[in-house]
Structures are given as C-alpha cells and as structure tokens.
Tab-separated table of N, CA and C in Angstrom:
chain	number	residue	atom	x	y	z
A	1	UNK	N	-2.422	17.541	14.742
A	1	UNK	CA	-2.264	16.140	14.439
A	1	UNK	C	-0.816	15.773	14.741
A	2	UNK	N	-0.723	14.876	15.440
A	2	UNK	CA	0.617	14.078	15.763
A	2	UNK	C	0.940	13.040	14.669
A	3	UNK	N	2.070	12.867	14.371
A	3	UNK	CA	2.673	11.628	13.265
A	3	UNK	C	3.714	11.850	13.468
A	4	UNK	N	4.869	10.250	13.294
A	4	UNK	CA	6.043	10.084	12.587
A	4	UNK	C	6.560	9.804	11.417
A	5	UNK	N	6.869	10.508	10.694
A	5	UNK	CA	7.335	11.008	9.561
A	5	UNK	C	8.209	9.417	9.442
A	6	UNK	N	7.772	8.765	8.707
A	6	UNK	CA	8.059	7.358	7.425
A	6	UNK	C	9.164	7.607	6.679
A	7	UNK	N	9.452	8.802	5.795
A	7	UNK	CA	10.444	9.269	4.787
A	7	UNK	C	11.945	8.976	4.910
A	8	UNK	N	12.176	8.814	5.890
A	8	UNK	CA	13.542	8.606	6.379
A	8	UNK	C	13.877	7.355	7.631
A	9	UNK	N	15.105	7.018	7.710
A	9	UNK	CA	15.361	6.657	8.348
A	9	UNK	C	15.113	7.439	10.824
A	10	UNK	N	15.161	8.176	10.151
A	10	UNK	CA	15.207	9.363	11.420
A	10	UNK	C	13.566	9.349	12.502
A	11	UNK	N	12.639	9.237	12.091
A	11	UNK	CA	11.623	8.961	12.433
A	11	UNK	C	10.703	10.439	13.382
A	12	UNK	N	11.460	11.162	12.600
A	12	UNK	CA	10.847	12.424	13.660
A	12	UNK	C	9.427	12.440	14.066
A	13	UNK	N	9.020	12.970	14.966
A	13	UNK	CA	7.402	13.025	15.260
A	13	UNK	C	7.327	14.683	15.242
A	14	UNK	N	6.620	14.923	14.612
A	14	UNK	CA	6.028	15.767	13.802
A	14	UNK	C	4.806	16.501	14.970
A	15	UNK	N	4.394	17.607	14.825
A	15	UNK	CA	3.259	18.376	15.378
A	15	UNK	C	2.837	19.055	14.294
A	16	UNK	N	1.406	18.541	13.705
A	16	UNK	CA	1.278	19.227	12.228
A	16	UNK	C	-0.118	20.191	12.771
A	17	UNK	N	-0.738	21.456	12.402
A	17	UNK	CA	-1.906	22.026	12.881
A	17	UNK	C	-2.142	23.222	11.384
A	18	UNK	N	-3.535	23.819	11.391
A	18	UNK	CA	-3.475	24.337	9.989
A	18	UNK	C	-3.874	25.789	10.903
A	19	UNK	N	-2.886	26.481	10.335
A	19	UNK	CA	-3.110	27.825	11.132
A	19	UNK	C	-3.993	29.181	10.471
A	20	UNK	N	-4.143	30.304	10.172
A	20	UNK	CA	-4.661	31.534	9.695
A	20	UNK	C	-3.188	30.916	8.116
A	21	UNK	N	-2.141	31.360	8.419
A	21	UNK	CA	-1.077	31.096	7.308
A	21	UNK	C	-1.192	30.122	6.621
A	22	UNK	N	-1.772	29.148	7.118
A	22	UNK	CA	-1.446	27.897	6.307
A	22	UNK	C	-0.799	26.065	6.797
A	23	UNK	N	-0.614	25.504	6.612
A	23	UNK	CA	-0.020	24.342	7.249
A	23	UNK	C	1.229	24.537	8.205
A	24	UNK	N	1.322	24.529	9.763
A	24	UNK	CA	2.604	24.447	9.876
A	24	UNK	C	3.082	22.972	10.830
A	25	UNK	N	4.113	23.097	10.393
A	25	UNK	CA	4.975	21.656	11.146
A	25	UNK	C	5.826	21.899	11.465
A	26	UNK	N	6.087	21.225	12.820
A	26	UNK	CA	7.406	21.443	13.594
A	26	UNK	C	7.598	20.099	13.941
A	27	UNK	N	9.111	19.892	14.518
A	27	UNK	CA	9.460	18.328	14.552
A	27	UNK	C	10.652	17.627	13.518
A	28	UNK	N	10.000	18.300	12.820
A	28	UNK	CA	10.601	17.753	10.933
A	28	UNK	C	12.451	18.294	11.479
A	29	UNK	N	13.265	17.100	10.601
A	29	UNK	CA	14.966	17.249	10.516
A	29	UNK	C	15.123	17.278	9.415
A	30	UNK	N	14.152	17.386	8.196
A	30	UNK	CA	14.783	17.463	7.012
A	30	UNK	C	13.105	18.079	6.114
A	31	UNK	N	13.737	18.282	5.106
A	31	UNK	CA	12.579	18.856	3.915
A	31	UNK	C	11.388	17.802	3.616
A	32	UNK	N	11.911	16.387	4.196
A	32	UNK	CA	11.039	15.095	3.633
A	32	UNK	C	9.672	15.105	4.741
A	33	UNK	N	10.695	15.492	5.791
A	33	UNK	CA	9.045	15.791	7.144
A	33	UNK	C	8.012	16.814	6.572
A	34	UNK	N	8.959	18.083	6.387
A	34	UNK	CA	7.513	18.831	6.133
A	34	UNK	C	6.787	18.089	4.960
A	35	UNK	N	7.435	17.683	3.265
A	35	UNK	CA	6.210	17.023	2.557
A	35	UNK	C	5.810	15.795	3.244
A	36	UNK	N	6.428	15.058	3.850
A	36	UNK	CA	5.115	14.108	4.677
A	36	UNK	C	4.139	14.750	5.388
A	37	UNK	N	4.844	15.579	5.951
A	37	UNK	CA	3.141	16.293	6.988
A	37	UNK	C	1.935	16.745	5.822
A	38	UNK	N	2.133	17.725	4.717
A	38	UNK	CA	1.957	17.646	3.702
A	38	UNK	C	0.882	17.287	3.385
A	39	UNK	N	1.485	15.621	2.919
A	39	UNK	CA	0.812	14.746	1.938
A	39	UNK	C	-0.330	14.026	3.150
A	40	UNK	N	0.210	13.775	4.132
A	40	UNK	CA	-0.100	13.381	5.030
A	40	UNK	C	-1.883	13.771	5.547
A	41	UNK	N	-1.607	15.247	5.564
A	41	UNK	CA	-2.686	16.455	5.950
A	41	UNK	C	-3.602	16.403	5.044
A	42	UNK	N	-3.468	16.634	3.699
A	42	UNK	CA	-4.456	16.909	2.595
A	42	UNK	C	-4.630	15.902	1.662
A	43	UNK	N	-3.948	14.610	1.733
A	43	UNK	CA	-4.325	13.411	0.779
A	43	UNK	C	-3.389	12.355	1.088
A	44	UNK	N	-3.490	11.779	2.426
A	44	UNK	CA	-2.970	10.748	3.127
A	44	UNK	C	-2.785	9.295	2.014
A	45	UNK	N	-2.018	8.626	1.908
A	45	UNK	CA	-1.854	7.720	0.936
A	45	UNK	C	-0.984	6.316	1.779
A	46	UNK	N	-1.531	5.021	1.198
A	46	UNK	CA	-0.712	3.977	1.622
A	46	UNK	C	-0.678	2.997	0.535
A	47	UNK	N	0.960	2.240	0.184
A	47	UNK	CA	0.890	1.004	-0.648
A	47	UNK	C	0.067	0.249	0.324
A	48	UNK	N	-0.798	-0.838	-0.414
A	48	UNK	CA	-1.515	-1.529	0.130
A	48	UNK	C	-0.891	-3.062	0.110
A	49	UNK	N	-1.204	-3.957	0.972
A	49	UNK	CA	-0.211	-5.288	0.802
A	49	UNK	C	-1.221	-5.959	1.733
A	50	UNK	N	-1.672	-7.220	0.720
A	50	UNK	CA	-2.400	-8.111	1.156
A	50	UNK	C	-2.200	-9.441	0.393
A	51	UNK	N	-3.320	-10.430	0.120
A	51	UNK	CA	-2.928	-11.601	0.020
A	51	UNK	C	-4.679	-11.736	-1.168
A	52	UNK	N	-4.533	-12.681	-2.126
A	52	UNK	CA	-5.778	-12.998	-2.819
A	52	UNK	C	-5.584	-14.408	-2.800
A	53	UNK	N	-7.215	-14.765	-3.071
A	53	UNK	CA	-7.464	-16.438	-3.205
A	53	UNK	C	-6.672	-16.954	-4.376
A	54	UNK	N	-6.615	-18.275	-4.507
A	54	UNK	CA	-5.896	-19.224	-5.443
A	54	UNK	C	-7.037	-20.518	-6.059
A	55	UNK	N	-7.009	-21.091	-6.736
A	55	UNK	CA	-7.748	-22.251	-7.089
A	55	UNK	C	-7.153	-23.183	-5.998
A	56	UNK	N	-6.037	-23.737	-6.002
A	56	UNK	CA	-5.082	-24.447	-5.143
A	56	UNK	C	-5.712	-25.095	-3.970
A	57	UNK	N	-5.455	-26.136	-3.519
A	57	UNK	CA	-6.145	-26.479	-2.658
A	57	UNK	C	-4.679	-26.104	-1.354
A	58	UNK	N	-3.566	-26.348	-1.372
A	58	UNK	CA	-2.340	-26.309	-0.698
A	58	UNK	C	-2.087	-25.120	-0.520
A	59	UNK	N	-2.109	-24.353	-1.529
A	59	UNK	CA	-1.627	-23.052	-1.746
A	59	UNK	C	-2.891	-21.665	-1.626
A	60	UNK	N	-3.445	-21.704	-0.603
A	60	UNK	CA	-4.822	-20.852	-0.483
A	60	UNK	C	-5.061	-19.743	-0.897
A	61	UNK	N	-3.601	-19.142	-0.757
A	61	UNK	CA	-3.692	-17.455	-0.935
A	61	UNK	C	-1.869	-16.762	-1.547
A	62	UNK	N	-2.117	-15.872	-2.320
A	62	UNK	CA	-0.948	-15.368	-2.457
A	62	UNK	C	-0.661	-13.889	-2.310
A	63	UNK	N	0.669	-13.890	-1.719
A	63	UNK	CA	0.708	-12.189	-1.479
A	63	UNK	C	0.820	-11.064	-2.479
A	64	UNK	N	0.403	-10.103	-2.431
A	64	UNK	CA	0.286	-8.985	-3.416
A	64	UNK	C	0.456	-7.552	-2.645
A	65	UNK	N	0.492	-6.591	-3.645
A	65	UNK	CA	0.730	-5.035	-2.703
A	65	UNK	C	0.583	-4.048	-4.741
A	66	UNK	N	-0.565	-3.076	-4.335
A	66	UNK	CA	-0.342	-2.377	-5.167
A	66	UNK	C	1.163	-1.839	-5.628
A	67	UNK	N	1.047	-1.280	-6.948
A	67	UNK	CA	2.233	-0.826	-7.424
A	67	UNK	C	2.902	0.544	-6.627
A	68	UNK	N	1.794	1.406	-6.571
A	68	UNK	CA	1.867	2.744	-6.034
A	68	UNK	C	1.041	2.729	-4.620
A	69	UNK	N	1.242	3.643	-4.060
A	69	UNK	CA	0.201	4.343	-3.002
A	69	UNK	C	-1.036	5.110	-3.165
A	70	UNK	N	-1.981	4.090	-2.560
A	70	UNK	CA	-3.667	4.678	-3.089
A	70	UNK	C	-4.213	5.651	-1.941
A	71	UNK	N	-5.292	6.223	-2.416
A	71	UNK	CA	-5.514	7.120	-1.067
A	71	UNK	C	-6.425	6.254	0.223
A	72	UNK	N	-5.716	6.576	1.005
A	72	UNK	CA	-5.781	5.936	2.537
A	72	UNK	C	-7.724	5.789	2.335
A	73	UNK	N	-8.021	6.536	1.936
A	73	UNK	CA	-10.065	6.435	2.295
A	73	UNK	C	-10.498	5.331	1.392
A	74	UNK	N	-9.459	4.789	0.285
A	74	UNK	CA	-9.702	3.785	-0.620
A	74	UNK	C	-9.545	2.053	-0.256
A	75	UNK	N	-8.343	2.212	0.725
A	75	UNK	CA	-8.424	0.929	1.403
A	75	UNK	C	-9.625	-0.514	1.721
A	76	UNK	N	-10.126	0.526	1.801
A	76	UNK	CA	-11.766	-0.781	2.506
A	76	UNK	C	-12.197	-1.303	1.364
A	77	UNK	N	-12.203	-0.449	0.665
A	77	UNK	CA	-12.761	-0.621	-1.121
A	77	UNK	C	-11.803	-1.796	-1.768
A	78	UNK	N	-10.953	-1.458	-1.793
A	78	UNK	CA	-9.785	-1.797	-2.676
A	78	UNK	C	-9.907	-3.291	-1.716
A	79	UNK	N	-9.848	-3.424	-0.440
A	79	UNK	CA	-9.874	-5.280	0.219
A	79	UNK	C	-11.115	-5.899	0.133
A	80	UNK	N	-11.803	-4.710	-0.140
A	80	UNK	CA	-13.604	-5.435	-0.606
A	80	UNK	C	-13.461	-6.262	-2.157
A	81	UNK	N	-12.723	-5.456	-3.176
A	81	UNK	CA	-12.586	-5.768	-4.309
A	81	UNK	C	-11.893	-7.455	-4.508
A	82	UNK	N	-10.496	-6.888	-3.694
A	82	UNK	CA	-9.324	-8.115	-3.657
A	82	UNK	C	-9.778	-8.991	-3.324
A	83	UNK	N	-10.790	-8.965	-2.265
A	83	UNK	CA	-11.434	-10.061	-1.476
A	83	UNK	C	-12.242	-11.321	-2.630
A	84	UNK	N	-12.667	-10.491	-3.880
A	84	UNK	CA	-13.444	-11.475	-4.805
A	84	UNK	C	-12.605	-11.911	-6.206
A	85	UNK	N	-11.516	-11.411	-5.372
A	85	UNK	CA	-10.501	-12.484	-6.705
A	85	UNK	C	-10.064	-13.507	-6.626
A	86	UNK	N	-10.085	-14.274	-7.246
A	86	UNK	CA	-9.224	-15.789	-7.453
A	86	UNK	C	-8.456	-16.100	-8.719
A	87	UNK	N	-7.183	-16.026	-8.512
A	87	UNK	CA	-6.089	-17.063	-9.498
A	87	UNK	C	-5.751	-17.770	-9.284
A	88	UNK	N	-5.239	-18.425	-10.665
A	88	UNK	CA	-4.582	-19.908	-10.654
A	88	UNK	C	-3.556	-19.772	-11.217
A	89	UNK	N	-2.618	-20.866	-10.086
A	89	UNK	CA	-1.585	-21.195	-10.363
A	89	UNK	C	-0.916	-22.019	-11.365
A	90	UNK	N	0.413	-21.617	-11.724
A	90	UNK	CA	1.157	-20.809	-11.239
A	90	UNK	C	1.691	-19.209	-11.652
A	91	UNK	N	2.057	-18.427	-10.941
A	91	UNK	CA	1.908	-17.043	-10.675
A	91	UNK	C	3.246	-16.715	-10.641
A	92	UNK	N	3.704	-16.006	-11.308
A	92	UNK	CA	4.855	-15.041	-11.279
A	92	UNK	C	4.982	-13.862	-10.725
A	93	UNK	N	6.622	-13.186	-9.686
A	93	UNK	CA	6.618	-12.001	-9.156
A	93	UNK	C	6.424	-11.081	-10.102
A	94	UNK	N	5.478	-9.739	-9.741
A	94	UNK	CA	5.347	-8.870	-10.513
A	94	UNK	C	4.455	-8.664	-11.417
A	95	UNK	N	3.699	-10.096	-11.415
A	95	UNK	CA	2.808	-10.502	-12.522
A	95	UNK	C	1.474	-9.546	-12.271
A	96	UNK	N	0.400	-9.216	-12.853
A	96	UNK	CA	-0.302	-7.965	-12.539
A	96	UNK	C	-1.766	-8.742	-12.374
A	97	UNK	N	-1.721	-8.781	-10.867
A	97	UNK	CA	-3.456	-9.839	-11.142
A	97	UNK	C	-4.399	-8.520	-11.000
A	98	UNK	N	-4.529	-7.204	-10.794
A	98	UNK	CA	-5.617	-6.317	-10.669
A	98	UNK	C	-5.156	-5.478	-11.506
A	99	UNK	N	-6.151	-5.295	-13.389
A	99	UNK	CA	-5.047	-3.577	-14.015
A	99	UNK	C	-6.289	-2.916	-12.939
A	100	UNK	N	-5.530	-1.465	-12.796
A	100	UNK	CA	-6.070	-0.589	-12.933
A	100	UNK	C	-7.162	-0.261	-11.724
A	101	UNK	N	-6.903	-0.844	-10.589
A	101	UNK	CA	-7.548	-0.813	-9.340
A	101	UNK	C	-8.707	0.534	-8.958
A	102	UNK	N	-9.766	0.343	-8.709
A	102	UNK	CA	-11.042	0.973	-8.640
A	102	UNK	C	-10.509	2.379	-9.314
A	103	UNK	N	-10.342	2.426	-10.871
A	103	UNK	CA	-10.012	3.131	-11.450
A	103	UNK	C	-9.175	4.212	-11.472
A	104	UNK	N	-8.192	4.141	-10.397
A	104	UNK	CA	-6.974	4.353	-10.000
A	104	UNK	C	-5.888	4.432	-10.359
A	105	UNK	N	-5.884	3.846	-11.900
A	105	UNK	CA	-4.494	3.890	-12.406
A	105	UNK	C	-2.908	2.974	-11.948
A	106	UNK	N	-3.985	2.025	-11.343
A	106	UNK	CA	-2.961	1.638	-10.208
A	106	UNK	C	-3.037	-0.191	-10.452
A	107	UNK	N	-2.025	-0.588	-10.721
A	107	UNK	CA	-1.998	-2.471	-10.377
A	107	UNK	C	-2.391	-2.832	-9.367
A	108	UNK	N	-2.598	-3.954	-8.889
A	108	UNK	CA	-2.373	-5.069	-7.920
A	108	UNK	C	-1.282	-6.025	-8.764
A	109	UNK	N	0.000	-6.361	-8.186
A	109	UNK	CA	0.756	-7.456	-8.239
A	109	UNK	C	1.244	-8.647	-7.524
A	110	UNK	N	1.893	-9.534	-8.014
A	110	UNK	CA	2.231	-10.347	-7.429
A	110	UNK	C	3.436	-10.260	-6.528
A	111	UNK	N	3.871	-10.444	-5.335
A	111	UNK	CA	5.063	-10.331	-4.742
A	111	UNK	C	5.591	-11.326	-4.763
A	112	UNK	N	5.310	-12.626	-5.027
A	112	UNK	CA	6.410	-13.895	-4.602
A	112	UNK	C	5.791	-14.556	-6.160
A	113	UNK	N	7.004	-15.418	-6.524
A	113	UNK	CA	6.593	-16.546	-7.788
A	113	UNK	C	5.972	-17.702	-6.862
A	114	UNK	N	4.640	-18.171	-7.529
A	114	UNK	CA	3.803	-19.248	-6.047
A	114	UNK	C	4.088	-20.358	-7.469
A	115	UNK	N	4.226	-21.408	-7.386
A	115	UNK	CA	3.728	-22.477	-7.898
A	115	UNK	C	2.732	-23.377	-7.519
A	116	UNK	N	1.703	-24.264	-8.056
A	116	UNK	CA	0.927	-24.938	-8.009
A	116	UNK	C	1.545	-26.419	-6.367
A	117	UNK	N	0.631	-26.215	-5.761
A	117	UNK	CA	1.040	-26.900	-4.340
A	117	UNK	C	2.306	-27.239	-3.881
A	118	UNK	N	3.088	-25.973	-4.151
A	118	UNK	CA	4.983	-26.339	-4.302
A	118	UNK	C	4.899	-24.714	-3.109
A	119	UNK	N	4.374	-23.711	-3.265
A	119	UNK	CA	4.728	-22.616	-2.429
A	119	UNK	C	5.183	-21.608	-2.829
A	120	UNK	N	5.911	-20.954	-2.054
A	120	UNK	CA	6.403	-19.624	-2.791
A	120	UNK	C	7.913	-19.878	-3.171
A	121	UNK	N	8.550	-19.121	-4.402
A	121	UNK	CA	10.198	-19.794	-5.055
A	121	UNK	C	11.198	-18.276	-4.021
A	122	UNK	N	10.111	-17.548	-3.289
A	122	UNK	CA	10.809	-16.057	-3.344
A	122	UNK	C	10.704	-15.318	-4.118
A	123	UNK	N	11.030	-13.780	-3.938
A	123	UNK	CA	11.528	-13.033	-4.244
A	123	UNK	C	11.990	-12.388	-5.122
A	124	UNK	N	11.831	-12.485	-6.481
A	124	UNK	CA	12.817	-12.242	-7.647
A	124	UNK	C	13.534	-10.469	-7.456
C-alpha cells in the first residue's frame, strides 16, 4: 500500500506491505510515519467535516466536523445519519448537535456561531 503520511509537516510517501515479520514501512523521516502506516493499515480513521440542515430559510445548512476521528468504514453511516438532522437557529461554535455518534463515543459539533438569516459570526 502506498500513502503520504498526514502527521507532519514533511509529507513522506510511505511503502507500507505486511510481511512473514510483521508490518513493514519504508519512506517514513520520523517515528510519526511508521504510527501512521500503523494506524493507517489496521484501523484507518478520519475527522469527519460536513454541513447539517437548519430550519432557516437564508441560512440552509451549517458546518460541523466530529470531535475525534471515526473509523474510515463509518463514514457513509455517519453522512446517512447527519443527513436527517435539522437545527435551529441560532447555533453556537462548539455547540454539540450529535452526542455520541452511531455509538461511538464521539460528538458532532458546531464549527462556526450561525445566527438566524445573519450567517456565520466565525470562528471562535
């Protein structure tokens, strides 16, 4: 398996293969490549970052991104879920519109403060 290692600034590309020994990787400039190849190999994971409905007629959708990193095979699930939510405004950063995501242990939050047909304030 080919990948570039995320962990760093450095972006190494990686050659990951599972041998008689065990996992090996070459490529890696630091200790963070090999646990990306790793995590990568045996339980691939991504923060997720998307957008949910609003009541709002102006304001359609607002952005969100789990708290943590869910496992990559959970994705489809997890935008199937998001897909049937709707809040109303107004919404605060950080604010937690999903506990506990397909029993995951995991939020869905808010990324931007949205107000009611006013938009997003940014960033906090």
């Amino acid at each position: 398996m080919r990948l570039i290692c995320i962990n760093c600034p450095k972006g190494c590309q990686l050659e990951v293969t599972m041998t008689i020994e065990g996992l090996k990787t070459i490529g890696h400039k630091c200790p963070k490549g090999l646990a990306f190849a790793e995590q990568e190999w045996f339980n691939p994971v991504r923060v997720l970052t998307t957008t949910v409905k609003t009541t709002d007629d102006k304001v359609r959708r607002v952005p969100v991104r789990t708290t943590v990193a869910i496992p990559r095979d959970k994705i489809m699930d997890a935008m199937t879920l998001l897909d049937t939510v709707v809040i109303v405004l107004p919404i605060k950063v950080g604010t937690v519109v999903v506990h506990d995501l397909l029993n995951l242990n995991v939020d869905v939050i808010a990324t931007f403060t949205m107000q009611p047909s006013q938009g997003y304030k940014g960033v906090n």
